[in-house]
Amino acid sequence: KAVVSTQSTGNSRDFSYLIGYGDSYPLRPHHSSSSCPSTGSCGWDNFNSADPNPHVLYGALVGGPKSANDYDYEDKRNDYICNEVTTDYNSGFQSAVAALVAMGEE
């Protein structure tokens, strides 16, 4: 329960690493589909843009900070270590959330 809380605003920065959760969350995850516009071409200009991704990946978890310091995290699309959305930690996180819901501790 503490790990889920830390990922979703229960940290020193009051920042959610869970996209779309809370008032402050990643806007530039390292994720090609959400980085591209709905129409038109998608290329390196889109990837290198400082603008938020055109599509919000609600419920996806980014890698988070490189250290125990929450302020070590930067919302940069090109930082695949801290800002990538992958199935390995997302599946574990979603499983933990499902277990908390099943136990009535959501």
PDB file of C-alpha atoms in Angstrom:
ATOM      1  CA  LYS A   1       0.000   0.000   0.000  1.00  0.00           C
ATOM      2  CA  ALA A   2       2.901   2.357   0.771  1.00  0.00           C
ATOM      3  CA  VAL A   3       4.475   1.745  -2.651  1.00  0.00           C
ATOM      4  CA  VAL A   4       1.212   2.530  -4.437  1.00  0.00           C
ATOM      5  CA  SER A   5       0.865   5.687  -2.346  1.00  0.00           C
ATOM      6  CA  THR A   6       4.419   6.793  -3.156  1.00  0.00           C
ATOM      7  CA  GLN A   7       3.778   6.408  -6.880  1.00  0.00           C
ATOM      8  CA  SER A   8       0.525   8.348  -6.734  1.00  0.00           C
ATOM      9  CA  THR A   9       1.348  11.633  -4.927  1.00  0.00           C
ATOM     10  CA  GLY A  10       2.293  10.220  -1.505  1.00  0.00           C
ATOM     11  CA  ASN A  11       5.886  11.409  -1.887  1.00  0.00           C
ATOM     12  CA  SER A  12       7.945  14.429  -0.834  1.00  0.00           C
ATOM     13  CA  ARG A  13       7.269  16.195  -4.121  1.00  0.00           C
ATOM     14  CA  ASP A  14       3.493  15.591  -4.092  1.00  0.00           C
ATOM     15  CA  PHE A  15       3.929  14.426  -7.686  1.00  0.00           C
ATOM     16  CA  SER A  16       2.205  11.444  -9.257  1.00  0.00           C
ATOM     17  CA  TYR A  17       4.271   9.114 -11.443  1.00  0.00           C
ATOM     18  CA  LEU A  18       0.905   7.694 -12.526  1.00  0.00           C
ATOM     19  CA  ILE A  19      -0.162   9.611 -15.628  1.00  0.00           C
ATOM     20  CA  GLY A  20      -3.462  11.434 -15.274  1.00  0.00           C
ATOM     21  CA  TYR A  21      -3.682  10.994 -11.495  1.00  0.00           C
ATOM     22  CA  GLY A  22      -3.739  14.067  -9.272  1.00  0.00           C
ATOM     23  CA  ASP A  23      -2.873  17.637 -10.159  1.00  0.00           C
ATOM     24  CA  SER A  24       0.779  17.072 -11.050  1.00  0.00           C
ATOM     25  CA  TYR A  25       1.860  14.125 -13.200  1.00  0.00           C
ATOM     26  CA  PRO A  26       4.141  13.397 -16.210  1.00  0.00           C
ATOM     27  CA  LEU A  27       3.115  15.210 -19.388  1.00  0.00           C
ATOM     28  CA  ARG A  28       5.921  13.949 -21.631  1.00  0.00           C
ATOM     29  CA  PRO A  29       6.249  10.168 -21.189  1.00  0.00           C
ATOM     30  CA  HIS A  30       8.691   8.334 -23.446  1.00  0.00           C
ATOM     31  CA  HIS A  31       5.957   6.645 -25.489  1.00  0.00           C
ATOM     32  CA  SER A  32       5.788   6.954 -29.267  1.00  0.00           C
ATOM     33  CA  SER A  33       2.019   6.682 -29.780  1.00  0.00           C
ATOM     34  CA  SER A  34       1.174   9.344 -27.222  1.00  0.00           C
ATOM     35  CA  SER A  35       3.946  11.618 -28.555  1.00  0.00           C
ATOM     36  CA  CYS A  36       2.445  11.784 -32.049  1.00  0.00           C
ATOM     37  CA  PRO A  37      -0.504  13.892 -33.170  1.00  0.00           C
ATOM     38  CA  SER A  38      -3.762  12.196 -34.182  1.00  0.00           C
ATOM     39  CA  THR A  39      -3.355  13.348 -37.775  1.00  0.00           C
ATOM     40  CA  GLY A  40      -0.383  14.128 -39.953  1.00  0.00           C
ATOM     41  CA  SER A  41       3.113  12.784 -39.781  1.00  0.00           C
ATOM     42  CA  CYS A  42       5.104  11.902 -36.713  1.00  0.00           C
ATOM     43  CA  GLY A  43       8.850  12.259 -36.563  1.00  0.00           C
ATOM     44  CA  TRP A  44      11.801  13.534 -34.577  1.00  0.00           C
ATOM     45  CA  ASP A  45      10.316  17.042 -34.378  1.00  0.00           C
ATOM     46  CA  ASN A  46       7.440  15.580 -32.363  1.00  0.00           C
ATOM     47  CA  PHE A  47       9.795  13.551 -30.188  1.00  0.00           C
ATOM     48  CA  ASN A  48      12.093  16.527 -29.515  1.00  0.00           C
ATOM     49  CA  SER A  49       9.252  18.950 -28.794  1.00  0.00           C
ATOM     50  CA  ALA A  50       9.112  20.448 -25.304  1.00  0.00           C
ATOM     51  CA  ASP A  51       5.299  20.490 -25.509  1.00  0.00           C
ATOM     52  CA  PRO A  52       3.234  17.949 -23.558  1.00  0.00           C
ATOM     53  CA  ASN A  53       2.321  14.771 -25.458  1.00  0.00           C
ATOM     54  CA  PRO A  54      -0.832  15.241 -27.559  1.00  0.00           C
ATOM     55  CA  HIS A  55      -2.403  12.140 -25.953  1.00  0.00           C
ATOM     56  CA  VAL A  56      -2.662  11.420 -22.221  1.00  0.00           C
ATOM     57  CA  LEU A  57      -1.870   7.821 -21.219  1.00  0.00           C
ATOM     58  CA  TYR A  58      -4.299   7.697 -18.301  1.00  0.00           C
ATOM     59  CA  GLY A  59      -3.219   5.103 -15.740  1.00  0.00           C
ATOM     60  CA  ALA A  60       0.274   4.456 -17.130  1.00  0.00           C
ATOM     61  CA  LEU A  61       3.207   4.502 -14.719  1.00  0.00           C
ATOM     62  CA  VAL A  62       6.538   6.075 -15.708  1.00  0.00           C
ATOM     63  CA  GLY A  63       9.885   4.857 -14.374  1.00  0.00           C
ATOM     64  CA  GLY A  64      10.247   7.646 -11.802  1.00  0.00           C
ATOM     65  CA  PRO A  65      13.358   9.228 -10.298  1.00  0.00           C
ATOM     66  CA  LYS A  66      16.818   7.707 -10.679  1.00  0.00           C
ATOM     67  CA  SER A  67      17.372   7.852  -6.918  1.00  0.00           C
ATOM     68  CA  ALA A  68      15.343   7.928  -3.701  1.00  0.00           C
ATOM     69  CA  ASN A  69      15.151  11.710  -4.110  1.00  0.00           C
ATOM     70  CA  ASP A  70      11.821  12.556  -5.775  1.00  0.00           C
ATOM     71  CA  TYR A  71      13.338  15.813  -7.017  1.00  0.00           C
ATOM     72  CA  ASP A  72      15.759  13.751  -9.129  1.00  0.00           C
ATOM     73  CA  TYR A  73      12.917  13.230 -11.634  1.00  0.00           C
ATOM     74  CA  GLU A  74      12.521  15.444 -14.705  1.00  0.00           C
ATOM     75  CA  ASP A  75       9.584  15.202 -17.083  1.00  0.00           C
ATOM     76  CA  LYS A  76      11.645  14.848 -20.280  1.00  0.00           C
ATOM     77  CA  ARG A  77      10.458  12.681 -23.154  1.00  0.00           C
ATOM     78  CA  ASN A  78      14.000  11.725 -24.146  1.00  0.00           C
ATOM     79  CA  ASP A  79      14.783  10.306 -20.675  1.00  0.00           C
ATOM     80  CA  TYR A  80      13.791   6.714 -21.311  1.00  0.00           C
ATOM     81  CA  ILE A  81      15.046   5.606 -17.887  1.00  0.00           C
ATOM     82  CA  CYS A  82      12.832   7.880 -15.794  1.00  0.00           C
ATOM     83  CA  ASN A  83       9.996   8.581 -18.202  1.00  0.00           C
ATOM     84  CA  GLU A  84       9.393   5.408 -20.183  1.00  0.00           C
ATOM     85  CA  VAL A  85       6.142   3.504 -19.838  1.00  0.00           C
ATOM     86  CA  THR A  86       6.851  -0.249 -19.893  1.00  0.00           C
ATOM     87  CA  THR A  87       4.836  -3.374 -19.226  1.00  0.00           C
ATOM     88  CA  ASP A  88       7.149  -4.818 -16.553  1.00  0.00           C
ATOM     89  CA  TYR A  89       6.571  -2.274 -13.798  1.00  0.00           C
ATOM     90  CA  ASN A  90       3.116  -1.272 -15.034  1.00  0.00           C
ATOM     91  CA  SER A  91       1.873  -4.852 -14.715  1.00  0.00           C
ATOM     92  CA  GLY A  92       3.262  -5.128 -11.182  1.00  0.00           C
ATOM     93  CA  PHE A  93       1.797  -1.774 -10.187  1.00  0.00           C
ATOM     94  CA  GLN A  94      -1.638  -2.567 -11.645  1.00  0.00           C
ATOM     95  CA  SER A  95      -1.586  -5.950  -9.894  1.00  0.00           C
ATOM     96  CA  ALA A  96      -0.842  -4.247  -6.573  1.00  0.00           C
ATOM     97  CA  VAL A  97      -3.694  -1.791  -7.121  1.00  0.00           C
ATOM     98  CA  ALA A  98      -6.055  -4.657  -7.997  1.00  0.00           C
ATOM     99  CA  ALA A  99      -5.052  -6.483  -4.797  1.00  0.00           C
ATOM    100  CA  LEU A 100      -5.714  -3.361  -2.695  1.00  0.00           C
ATOM    101  CA  VAL A 101      -9.135  -2.978  -4.301  1.00  0.00           C
ATOM    102  CA  ALA A 102      -9.915  -6.649  -3.703  1.00  0.00           C
ATOM    103  CA  MET A 103      -8.940  -6.266  -0.038  1.00  0.00           C
ATOM    104  CA  GLY A 104     -11.104  -3.150   0.253  1.00  0.00           C
ATOM    105  CA  GLU A 105      -8.150  -0.801   0.819  1.00  0.00           C
ATOM    106  CA  GLU A 106      -8.445   1.425  -2.234  1.00  0.00           C
TER     107      GLU A 106
END
